CSV table of C-alpha atoms and ligand atoms in Angstrom, one decimal:
chain,number,residue,atom,x,y,z
L,1099,MET,CA,89.3,108.6,102.3
L,1100,ALA,CA,88.6,111.2,105.1
L,1101,LYS,CA,90.9,109.5,107.5
L,1102,LEU,CA,94.2,110.8,109.0
L,1103,THR,CA,97.2,109.5,107.2
L,1104,LEU,CA,100.9,109.1,108.0
L,1105,ASN,CA,101.4,112.5,106.3
L,1106,ASP,CA,99.2,114.2,108.9
L,1107,ILE,CA,101.2,113.2,112.0
L,1108,GLU,CA,104.6,113.7,113.5
L,1109,VAL,CA,106.5,110.4,114.1
L,1110,LYS,CA,109.8,111.8,115.4
L,1111,VAL,CA,110.8,110.2,118.8
L,1112,LYS,CA,107.5,108.4,118.8
L,1113,LYS,CA,106.9,104.7,119.1
L,1114,VAL,CA,104.8,103.8,116.0
L,1115,LEU,CA,102.8,100.6,116.1
L,1116,MET,CA,102.1,99.7,112.5
L,1117,ARG,CA,99.9,96.8,111.3
L,1118,VAL,CA,101.2,95.4,108.0
L,1119,ASP,CA,100.1,92.4,105.9
L,1120,PHE,CA,103.3,90.3,105.7
L,1121,ASN,CA,101.1,87.2,105.0
L,1122,VAL,CA,103.5,86.2,102.2
L,1123,PRO,CA,103.9,82.7,100.6
L,1124,ILE,CA,106.8,80.9,102.3
L,1125,GLU,CA,108.2,77.5,101.1
L,1126,ASN,CA,110.9,75.8,103.1
L,1127,GLY,CA,111.6,79.0,105.0
L,1128,ARG,CA,112.0,81.0,101.8
L,1129,ILE,CA,109.7,83.8,100.7
L,1130,THR,CA,108.5,83.1,97.1
L,1131,ASP,CA,106.7,86.4,96.5
L,1132,ASP,CA,107.7,89.5,98.6
L,1133,ASN,CA,105.2,91.9,96.9
L,1134,ARG,CA,103.3,92.6,100.2
L,1135,ILE,CA,106.5,93.5,102.0
L,1136,VAL,CA,107.9,95.6,99.2
L,1137,GLN,CA,104.5,97.5,99.0
L,1138,ALA,CA,104.7,98.4,102.7
L,1139,LEU,CA,108.2,99.9,102.3
L,1140,PRO,CA,107.1,103.5,101.7
L,1141,SER,CA,105.4,103.7,105.1
L,1142,ILE,CA,108.1,101.7,106.8
L,1143,ASN,CA,110.9,104.0,105.5
L,1144,HIS,CA,108.9,107.1,106.2
L,1145,VAL,CA,108.7,106.2,109.9
L,1146,VAL,CA,112.4,105.3,110.4
L,1147,GLU,CA,113.8,108.0,108.2
L,1148,ASN,CA,111.8,110.6,110.3
L,1149,GLY,CA,113.1,109.3,113.6
L,1150,GLY,CA,110.3,107.0,114.9
L,1151,LEU,CA,110.7,103.6,116.5
L,1152,LEU,CA,108.7,101.3,114.3
L,1153,VAL,CA,106.9,98.3,115.8
L,1154,LEU,CA,105.4,96.0,113.2
L,1155,THR,CA,102.6,93.5,113.7
L,1156,SER,CA,101.2,91.1,111.2
L,1157,HIS,CA,99.6,87.7,110.8
L,1158,LEU,CA,100.9,84.9,108.6
L,1159,GLY,CA,98.7,82.1,107.4
L,1160,ARG,CA,96.0,80.6,109.6
L,1161,PRO,CA,97.6,79.0,112.7
L,1162,ALA,CA,95.4,77.5,115.4
L,1163,GLY,CA,95.8,80.3,117.9
L,1164,GLU,CA,99.0,79.0,119.4
L,1165,TYR,CA,102.7,79.0,118.5
L,1166,ASP,CA,103.5,77.0,115.4
L,1167,PRO,CA,107.0,77.4,113.8
L,1168,GLU,CA,105.5,76.8,110.3
L,1169,PHE,CA,103.8,80.2,110.6
L,1170,SER,CA,106.6,82.2,112.2
L,1171,LEU,CA,107.2,85.8,110.8
L,1172,LYS,CA,111.0,85.4,111.4
L,1173,PRO,CA,111.6,84.8,107.6
L,1174,ALA,CA,109.6,87.9,106.8
L,1175,ALA,CA,111.7,89.9,109.4
L,1176,ASP,CA,114.9,88.6,107.9
L,1177,HIS,CA,113.8,89.5,104.4
L,1178,LEU,CA,112.8,93.0,105.5
L,1179,ALA,CA,116.3,93.5,106.9
L,1180,THR,CA,117.6,93.0,103.4
L,1181,LEU,CA,115.3,95.7,102.0
L,1182,VAL,CA,115.9,98.5,104.5
L,1183,ASP,CA,118.9,100.4,105.8
L,1184,ALA,CA,117.5,100.4,109.4
L,1185,LYS,CA,118.3,97.8,112.0
L,1186,VAL,CA,115.6,95.1,112.3
L,1187,HIS,CA,114.9,93.4,115.6
L,1188,PHE,CA,112.7,90.3,116.0
L,1189,ALA,CA,110.6,89.6,119.1
L,1190,GLU,CA,109.4,86.0,119.6
L,1191,ASP,CA,106.0,87.0,120.8
L,1192,CYS,CA,103.7,90.0,120.0
L,1193,ILE,CA,102.8,90.7,123.6
L,1194,GLY,CA,104.3,90.3,127.1
L,1195,GLU,CA,107.9,90.3,128.3
L,1196,LYS,CA,109.3,88.9,125.0
L,1197,ALA,CA,107.9,91.8,123.0
L,1198,GLU,CA,108.5,94.5,125.6
L,1199,SER,CA,112.1,93.7,126.2
L,1200,VAL,CA,113.0,93.8,122.5
L,1201,ILE,CA,111.1,97.1,122.0
L,1202,ALA,CA,112.8,98.6,125.0
L,1203,ALA,CA,116.2,97.7,123.6
L,1204,ALA,CA,115.5,99.2,120.2
L,1205,GLU,CA,116.3,102.8,119.3
L,1206,PHE,CA,114.5,105.5,117.3
L,1207,GLY,CA,115.1,104.9,113.6
L,1208,GLU,CA,115.0,101.2,114.1
L,1209,ILE,CA,112.4,98.5,113.5
L,1210,VAL,CA,111.0,95.7,115.7
L,1211,VAL,CA,109.0,92.9,114.0
L,1212,LEU,CA,106.7,91.2,116.4
L,1213,GLU,CA,105.9,87.5,116.0
L,1214,ASN,CA,102.6,86.4,114.3
L,1215,VAL,CA,99.6,87.9,116.1
L,1216,ARG,CA,97.5,84.8,115.3
L,1217,PHE,CA,99.6,82.7,117.7
L,1218,HIS,CA,97.0,84.1,120.2
L,1219,ALA,CA,93.4,83.1,119.7
L,1220,GLU,CA,92.4,86.5,121.1
L,1221,GLU,CA,93.6,88.2,117.8
L,1222,LYS,CA,90.7,86.9,115.7
L,1223,GLN,CA,88.2,87.3,118.6
L,1224,ASN,CA,89.1,91.1,118.6
L,1225,ASP,CA,89.6,90.6,122.3
L,1226,GLU,CA,89.7,93.8,124.5
L,1227,GLU,CA,92.6,92.8,126.8
L,1228,PHE,CA,94.7,91.6,123.9
L,1229,SER,CA,94.0,94.8,121.9
L,1230,LYS,CA,95.0,96.8,125.0
L,1231,LYS,CA,98.3,94.9,125.3
L,1232,LEU,CA,99.1,95.5,121.6
L,1233,ALA,CA,98.2,99.2,121.9
L,1234,ALA,CA,100.6,99.6,124.8
L,1235,HIS,CA,103.5,99.1,122.4
L,1236,GLY,CA,102.9,102.4,120.6
L,1237,ASP,CA,102.3,106.1,121.0
L,1238,LEU,CA,100.2,106.0,117.8
L,1239,PHE,CA,98.8,103.4,115.4
L,1240,VAL,CA,99.2,103.0,111.6
L,1241,ASN,CA,97.2,100.6,109.5
L,1242,ASP,CA,99.0,99.7,106.3
L,1243,ALA,CA,97.6,96.2,106.0
L,1244,PHE,CA,95.1,96.7,103.2
L,1245,GLY,CA,95.0,92.9,102.6
L,1246,SER,CA,93.7,92.4,106.2
L,1247,SER,CA,91.5,95.4,106.5
L,1248,HIS,CA,88.3,93.4,106.0
L,1249,ARG,CA,89.1,91.5,109.2
L,1250,ALA,CA,87.7,93.0,112.5
L,1251,HIS,CA,90.6,91.5,114.4
L,1252,ALA,CA,92.5,93.0,117.4
L,1253,SER,CA,95.7,94.1,115.6
L,1254,VAL,CA,93.6,95.6,112.7
L,1255,ALA,CA,90.6,97.2,114.5
L,1256,GLY,CA,90.5,96.5,118.2
L,1257,VAL,CA,93.8,98.2,118.9
L,1258,THR,CA,92.3,101.6,117.7
L,1259,ARG,CA,90.0,101.6,120.7
L,1260,TYR,CA,93.1,102.1,123.0
L,1261,LEU,CA,95.6,103.9,120.7
L,1262,GLN,CA,94.9,107.2,118.9
L,1263,PRO,CA,95.6,108.7,116.6
L,1264,ALA,CA,95.1,105.7,114.4
L,1265,VAL,CA,96.1,106.7,110.8
L,1266,SER,CA,96.3,105.1,107.4
L,1267,GLY,CA,99.6,104.1,105.9
L,1268,PHE,CA,100.6,104.9,102.4
L,1269,LEU,CA,99.7,101.5,100.9
L,1270,LEU,CA,96.3,101.4,102.5
L,1271,GLU,CA,95.7,105.0,101.2
L,1272,LYS,CA,96.8,104.0,97.7
L,1273,GLU,CA,94.7,100.9,97.6
L,1274,ILE,CA,91.5,102.7,98.7
L,1275,LYS,CA,92.2,105.6,96.4
L,1276,TYR,CA,92.3,103.3,93.3
L,1277,LEU,CA,89.2,101.3,94.4
L,1278,GLU,CA,87.2,104.4,95.5
L,1279,GLU,CA,87.9,106.3,92.3
L,1280,SER,CA,87.1,103.3,90.1
L,1281,ILE,CA,83.8,102.6,91.9
L,1282,ASN,CA,82.6,106.1,92.6
L,1283,ASP,CA,84.0,108.3,90.0
L,1284,PRO,CA,85.2,106.1,87.1
L,1285,ASP,CA,86.3,107.4,83.7
L,1286,ARG,CA,84.1,105.6,81.2
L,1287,PRO,CA,83.6,103.1,79.7
L,1288,PHE,CA,84.0,101.3,83.0
L,1289,VAL,CA,84.4,97.5,82.6
L,1290,ALA,CA,84.5,94.9,85.3
L,1291,ILE,CA,85.9,91.4,84.6
L,1292,LEU,CA,85.0,88.6,87.0
L,1293,GLY,CA,86.4,85.1,86.7
L,1294,GLY,CA,88.0,82.4,88.8
L,1295,ALA,CA,86.4,79.6,90.6
L,1296,LYS,CA,84.6,81.1,93.7
L,1297,VAL,CA,81.2,82.0,92.2
L,1298,SER,CA,79.5,82.4,95.7
L,1299,ASP,CA,82.3,84.8,96.8
L,1300,LYS,CA,81.9,87.0,93.8
L,1301,ILE,CA,78.2,87.0,93.0
L,1302,GLY,CA,77.6,89.8,95.6
L,1303,VAL,CA,80.2,91.9,93.8
L,1304,ILE,CA,78.4,91.5,90.5
L,1305,GLU,CA,75.2,92.7,92.1
L,1306,ASN,CA,76.9,95.9,93.4
L,1307,LEU,CA,78.8,96.5,90.2
L,1308,LEU,CA,75.6,96.3,88.1
L,1309,THR,CA,74.7,99.8,89.1
L,1310,LYS,CA,78.1,101.2,88.4
L,1311,VAL,CA,79.7,99.7,85.3
L,1312,ASP,CA,79.0,99.9,81.6
L,1313,SER,CA,80.0,96.3,80.9
L,1314,ILE,CA,80.5,93.2,83.0
L,1315,ILE,CA,82.6,90.4,81.5
L,1316,ILE,CA,82.3,86.9,83.0
L,1317,GLY,CA,84.9,84.3,82.4
L,1318,GLY,CA,86.6,81.3,84.1
L,1319,GLY,CA,84.7,78.9,86.3
L,1320,MET,CA,82.0,81.6,87.0
L,1321,THR,CA,80.8,81.2,83.5
L,1322,TYR,CA,79.0,77.8,83.7
L,1323,THR,CA,76.6,78.7,86.5
L,1324,PHE,CA,75.4,81.5,84.1
L,1325,TYR,CA,75.3,79.1,81.2
L,1326,LYS,CA,73.1,76.8,83.2
L,1327,ALA,CA,70.9,79.7,84.1
L,1328,LYS,CA,70.5,80.3,80.4
L,1329,GLY,CA,69.6,76.6,79.8
L,1330,TRP,CA,72.8,75.7,77.9
L,1331,PRO,CA,74.5,72.4,78.5
L,1332,ILE,CA,77.6,72.5,80.6
L,1333,GLY,CA,78.9,68.9,80.7
L,1334,ASN,CA,81.2,68.4,83.7
L,1335,SER,CA,82.1,72.1,84.0
L,1336,LEU,CA,82.3,73.8,87.4
L,1337,VAL,CA,78.9,74.9,88.6
L,1338,GLU,CA,77.3,76.1,91.8
L,1339,GLU,CA,73.8,74.6,91.6
L,1340,ASP,CA,72.5,76.7,94.4
L,1341,LYS,CA,73.5,79.9,92.7
L,1342,VAL,CA,71.8,79.2,89.3
L,1343,GLU,CA,68.6,81.0,90.3
L,1344,LEU,CA,70.6,84.0,91.5
L,1345,ALA,CA,72.5,84.0,88.2
L,1346,LYS,CA,69.1,84.1,86.4
L,1347,GLU,CA,68.1,87.2,88.5
L,1348,LEU,CA,71.5,88.9,87.8
L,1349,LEU,CA,71.0,88.4,84.0
L,1350,GLN,CA,67.6,90.1,84.3
L,1351,LYS,CA,68.9,92.9,86.5
L,1352,ALA,CA,71.8,93.6,84.1
L,1353,GLU,CA,69.3,93.9,81.2
L,1354,LYS,CA,67.1,96.3,83.2
L,1355,ALA,CA,70.1,98.4,84.2
L,1356,GLY,CA,71.3,98.6,80.6
L,1357,VAL,CA,74.6,97.0,81.4
L,1358,LYS,CA,76.3,94.9,78.7
L,1359,PHE,CA,76.7,91.5,80.3
L,1360,MET,CA,79.2,89.5,78.4
L,1361,LEU,CA,79.5,85.7,78.7
L,1362,PRO,CA,82.1,83.7,76.7
L,1363,LEU,CA,81.0,83.0,73.1
L,1364,ASP,CA,83.1,79.8,73.1
L,1365,SER,CA,85.2,77.7,75.5
L,1366,VAL,CA,88.1,75.3,75.5
L,1367,VAL,CA,86.7,72.0,76.8
L,1368,ALA,CA,88.7,69.0,77.9
L,1369,LYS,CA,88.0,65.4,78.7
L,1370,GLU,CA,89.8,65.6,82.1
L,1371,PHE,CA,91.1,68.3,84.5
L,1372,ASN,CA,94.6,67.7,83.2
L,1373,ASN,CA,96.9,69.7,81.0
L,1374,ASP,CA,97.5,66.8,78.7
L,1375,ALA,CA,93.8,65.8,78.4
L,1376,GLU,CA,92.2,65.8,74.9
L,1377,HIS,CA,90.7,69.2,74.3
L,1378,LYS,CA,88.9,71.3,71.7
L,1379,VAL,CA,87.0,74.6,71.2
L,1380,VAL,CA,83.2,74.6,71.3
L,1381,ASP,CA,80.5,77.3,71.0
L,1382,GLU,CA,78.5,78.6,74.0
L,1383,ASP,CA,75.7,76.0,73.6
L,1384,GLY,CA,78.0,73.2,72.5
L,1385,ILE,CA,79.5,71.7,75.7
L,1386,GLU,CA,78.7,68.0,75.5
L,1387,GLU,CA,78.4,65.4,78.3
L,1388,GLY,CA,81.8,64.1,79.3
L,1389,TRP,CA,83.6,67.4,78.6
L,1390,MET,CA,84.5,70.2,81.0
L,1391,ALA,CA,85.3,73.8,80.1
L,1392,LEU,CA,88.7,74.9,81.3
L,1393,ASP,CA,89.3,78.2,79.4
L,1394,ILE,CA,87.4,80.8,77.3
L,1395,GLY,CA,87.9,80.2,73.6
L,1396,PRO,CA,89.6,82.4,71.0
L,1397,GLN,CA,86.4,84.2,69.8
L,1398,SER,CA,85.7,85.2,73.4
L,1399,ALA,CA,89.3,86.4,73.9
L,1400,LEU,CA,88.9,88.6,70.9
L,1401,SER,CA,85.5,90.1,71.8
L,1402,PHE,CA,86.5,90.6,75.5
L,1403,GLY,CA,89.8,92.1,74.4
L,1404,ASN,CA,88.1,94.7,72.2
L,1405,VAL,CA,85.9,95.9,75.0
L,1406,ILE,CA,88.7,96.0,77.5
L,1407,LYS,CA,91.1,97.8,75.2
L,1408,SER,CA,88.8,100.7,74.7
L,1409,ALA,CA,87.8,101.0,78.4
L,1410,LYS,CA,88.9,103.9,80.6
L,1411,THR,CA,88.5,102.0,83.9
L,1412,VAL,CA,88.9,98.3,84.3
L,1413,VAL,CA,88.6,96.2,87.4
L,1414,TRP,CA,89.7,92.5,87.0
L,1415,ASN,CA,89.2,89.8,89.6
L,1416,GLY,CA,89.7,86.1,88.7
L,1417,PRO,CA,91.4,84.3,85.8
L,1418,MET,CA,89.5,83.3,82.6
L,1419,GLY,CA,90.6,79.7,82.8
L,1420,VAL,CA,92.9,77.2,84.5
L,1421,PHE,CA,95.9,79.3,83.6
L,1422,GLU,CA,98.2,77.2,85.8
L,1423,MET,CA,98.0,74.6,83.0
L,1424,GLU,CA,99.6,75.8,79.7
L,1425,ASN,CA,96.9,74.5,77.4
L,1426,PHE,CA,94.2,76.5,79.3
L,1427,ALA,CA,96.1,79.7,79.9
L,1428,ASP,CA,95.5,81.6,76.6
L,1429,GLY,CA,92.2,83.3,77.6
L,1430,THR,CA,93.7,84.7,80.8
L,1431,PHE,CA,96.9,85.9,79.1
L,1432,ALA,CA,94.8,87.5,76.3
L,1433,VAL,CA,92.8,89.4,78.9
L,1434,ALA,CA,96.1,90.4,80.7
L,1435,GLU,CA,97.4,91.8,77.3
L,1436,ALA,CA,94.2,93.7,76.8
L,1437,LEU,CA,94.5,95.3,80.2
L,1438,ALA,CA,98.1,96.4,79.4
L,1439,GLU,CA,96.8,97.9,76.1
L,1440,ALA,CA,94.0,99.8,77.9
L,1441,THR,CA,96.6,101.2,80.3
L,1442,LYS,CA,98.8,102.3,77.4
L,1443,PHE,CA,95.9,104.3,76.0
L,1444,GLY,CA,95.4,106.1,79.3
L,1445,GLY,CA,93.0,103.8,81.1
L,1446,THR,CA,93.1,103.0,84.8
L,1447,THR,CA,93.4,99.2,85.3
L,1448,ILE,CA,93.2,97.5,88.7
L,1449,ILE,CA,93.8,93.8,89.4
L,1450,GLY,CA,92.6,92.1,92.6
L,1451,GLY,CA,92.9,88.5,93.9
L,1452,GLY,CA,95.8,86.3,94.5
L,1453,ASP,CA,95.4,84.1,91.4
L,1454,SER,CA,94.8,87.1,89.1
L,1455,ALA,CA,97.9,88.8,90.5
L,1456,ALA,CA,99.9,85.6,89.9
L,1457,ALA,CA,98.5,85.4,86.3
L,1458,ILE,CA,99.5,88.9,85.4
L,1459,LYS,CA,102.9,88.2,86.9
L,1460,LYS,CA,103.2,85.0,84.8
L,1461,ALA,CA,102.2,87.0,81.7
L,1462,GLY,CA,105.1,89.5,82.6
L,1463,LEU,CA,102.7,92.4,82.6
L,1464,SER,CA,102.5,93.4,86.3
L,1465,ASP,CA,104.2,96.8,85.6
L,1466,LYS,CA,102.0,97.4,82.5
L,1467,VAL,CA,98.8,97.9,84.5
L,1468,SER,CA,97.9,100.7,86.9
L,1469,HIS,CA,97.6,98.8,90.1
L,1470,VAL,CA,98.0,95.2,91.3
L,1471,SER,CA,96.2,95.1,94.7
L,1472,THR,CA,97.8,93.4,97.7
L,1473,GLY,CA,94.3,92.3,98.9
L,1474,GLY,CA,92.0,89.7,97.3
L,1475,GLY,CA,89.3,89.4,99.9
L,1476,ALA,CA,89.6,93.0,101.0
L,1477,SER,CA,89.3,94.4,97.5
L,1478,LEU,CA,86.3,92.2,96.8
L,1479,GLU,CA,84.5,93.3,100.0
L,1480,TYR,CA,85.2,96.9,99.1
L,1481,LEU,CA,83.8,96.4,95.6
L,1482,GLU,CA,80.8,94.7,97.1
L,1483,GLY,CA,80.1,98.0,98.9
L,1484,LYS,CA,81.0,96.7,102.3
L,1485,GLU,CA,82.8,98.8,104.9
L,1486,LEU,CA,86.3,97.6,105.8
L,1487,PRO,CA,86.6,97.5,109.6
L,1488,GLY,CA,90.3,98.3,109.4
L,1489,VAL,CA,89.5,101.5,107.6
L,1490,SER,CA,86.4,102.6,109.5
L,1491,ALA,CA,88.3,102.3,112.8
L,1492,LEU,CA,90.8,104.9,111.8
L,1493,THR,CA,90.7,108.5,113.1
L,1494,ASN,CA,88.7,110.9,111.0
L,1495,LYS,CA,90.4,113.9,109.5
U,1708,LIG,N1,86.8,77.0,83.9
U,1708,LIG,C1,87.4,76.7,85.1
U,1708,LIG,N2,87.2,75.5,85.7
U,1708,LIG,C2,87.8,75.3,86.9
U,1708,LIG,N3,88.6,76.1,87.6
U,1708,LIG,C3,88.9,77.3,87.0
U,1708,LIG,C4,88.3,77.7,85.7
U,1708,LIG,N4,88.7,78.9,85.4
U,1708,LIG,C5,89.5,79.3,86.4
U,1708,LIG,N5,89.6,78.4,87.3
U,1708,LIG,C6,90.5,78.4,88.5
U,1708,LIG,O1,90.1,79.5,89.4
U,1708,LIG,C7,91.2,79.7,90.2
U,1708,LIG,C8,91.1,81.2,90.7
U,1708,LIG,O2,89.9,81.5,91.3
U,1708,LIG,P1,89.7,82.6,92.4
U,1708,LIG,O3,90.4,82.1,93.6
U,1708,LIG,O4,88.3,82.9,92.4
U,1708,LIG,O5,90.6,83.8,91.8
U,1708,LIG,P2,91.4,85.0,92.6
U,1708,LIG,O6,92.4,84.3,93.5
U,1708,LIG,O7,92.0,85.8,91.6
U,1708,LIG,O8,90.3,85.7,93.4
U,1708,LIG,C9,92.4,79.4,89.5
U,1708,LIG,O9,93.2,78.5,90.3
U,1708,LIG,C10,91.9,78.8,88.2
U,1708,LIG,O10,92.6,77.6,87.9
U,1709,LIG,O1,96.0,86.9,102.2
U,1709,LIG,C1,95.0,87.5,102.6
U,1709,LIG,O2,93.8,87.4,102.0
U,1709,LIG,P1,93.6,87.3,100.4
U,1709,LIG,O3,94.2,86.0,99.9
U,1709,LIG,O4,92.1,87.3,100.2
U,1709,LIG,O5,94.2,88.5,99.7
U,1709,LIG,C2,95.1,88.4,103.8
U,1709,LIG,O6,96.4,88.3,104.4
U,1709,LIG,C3,94.0,88.0,104.9
U,1709,LIG,O7,94.3,86.7,105.3
U,1709,LIG,P2,93.0,85.8,105.9
U,1709,LIG,O8,92.1,85.6,104.8
U,1709,LIG,O9,93.7,84.6,106.5
U,1709,LIG,O10,92.4,86.7,107.0
């Protein structure tokens, strides 16, 4: 990435405005997964240890453009205070007197966490005045919010119009490095695995990957739109009817491109969307009326596993089945195991997407793969070949 990074600039006695993605899951005021905060620590510690005053901005959830205690960043600020040696201050607003007074009282080597930027509707509108107000908090800007970098919002992109240099933080740099290398200069065989439920979100990714990968593996709810395109019965399985024609085209394009396009050979079908429902394994053309496919079957797990294990680059987005239910989790866990094996044999393995990250965590294999991305939407848009506004807005080297 030919953009300035934190390593290229001096932060000593500077006010450093840094956008992070502290959009973490919170239940009853308690953070249930702090991965996004932990992943931002290298940049955070770099600034405070080198004598900068760090002002952090982030969004949390999708509030309606006004203050809403349910979406306060205070729990994230409190949690950050337990992870760093530096003093952490919290400002109850991200602009105006409430923010300015807290920043003025903080010292170099300390941290100020500003309240949720989405408590102002202007954030998502990428508003000029709002961007200017945020920019006024710093002498320079750092974007370390990879997970939000596909959003052309004020705190991610707009702010760079008024605050330069605008540099990449270490997490953003790491995320882009993995994705860029995997897409543009992959060690081969390069295998992409796409699953999950959101066919329409991912179909564009398949299109872009067709020109890059050696094999594409389709699993999860994505599968049955392709089955329908092939004329196979799908019972009550998940399908996006308006994407069936596109699925047909993609199958043809894959053949033309010489890409191995792997659909599950078998599925676990159930009578209902319920862990305790009656279930059985059927072949690819054997899904009967009254049954829905909720996982890939054992033959698929085996054949997918063999391809994955011998790959040198693997990108995985979307679980193979409804892994949240024990009876339909085997396919996803088998793929997770295969990724861990590929990594052990020197492959680069990258996982994107909230549910896929949760699945690999549940399988206890998060530290056995090369990289678990902090951005679902952001990594998908990158893989789709789209420019990320939060990256393109940064200062060129
Ligand atoms: N065969 C299936 N039928 C219905 N839902 C499925 C199926 N396979 C996977 N899913 C569901 O897909 C969801 C994840 O999809 P998605 O949001 O696209 O993934 P990610 O968050 O990793 O991008 C999971 O909640 C999982 O239960
Ligand atoms: O959680 C996020 O996206 P993700 O679930 O696609 O990784 C980011 O924080 C972006 O949040 P948004 O989709 O509300 O803009």
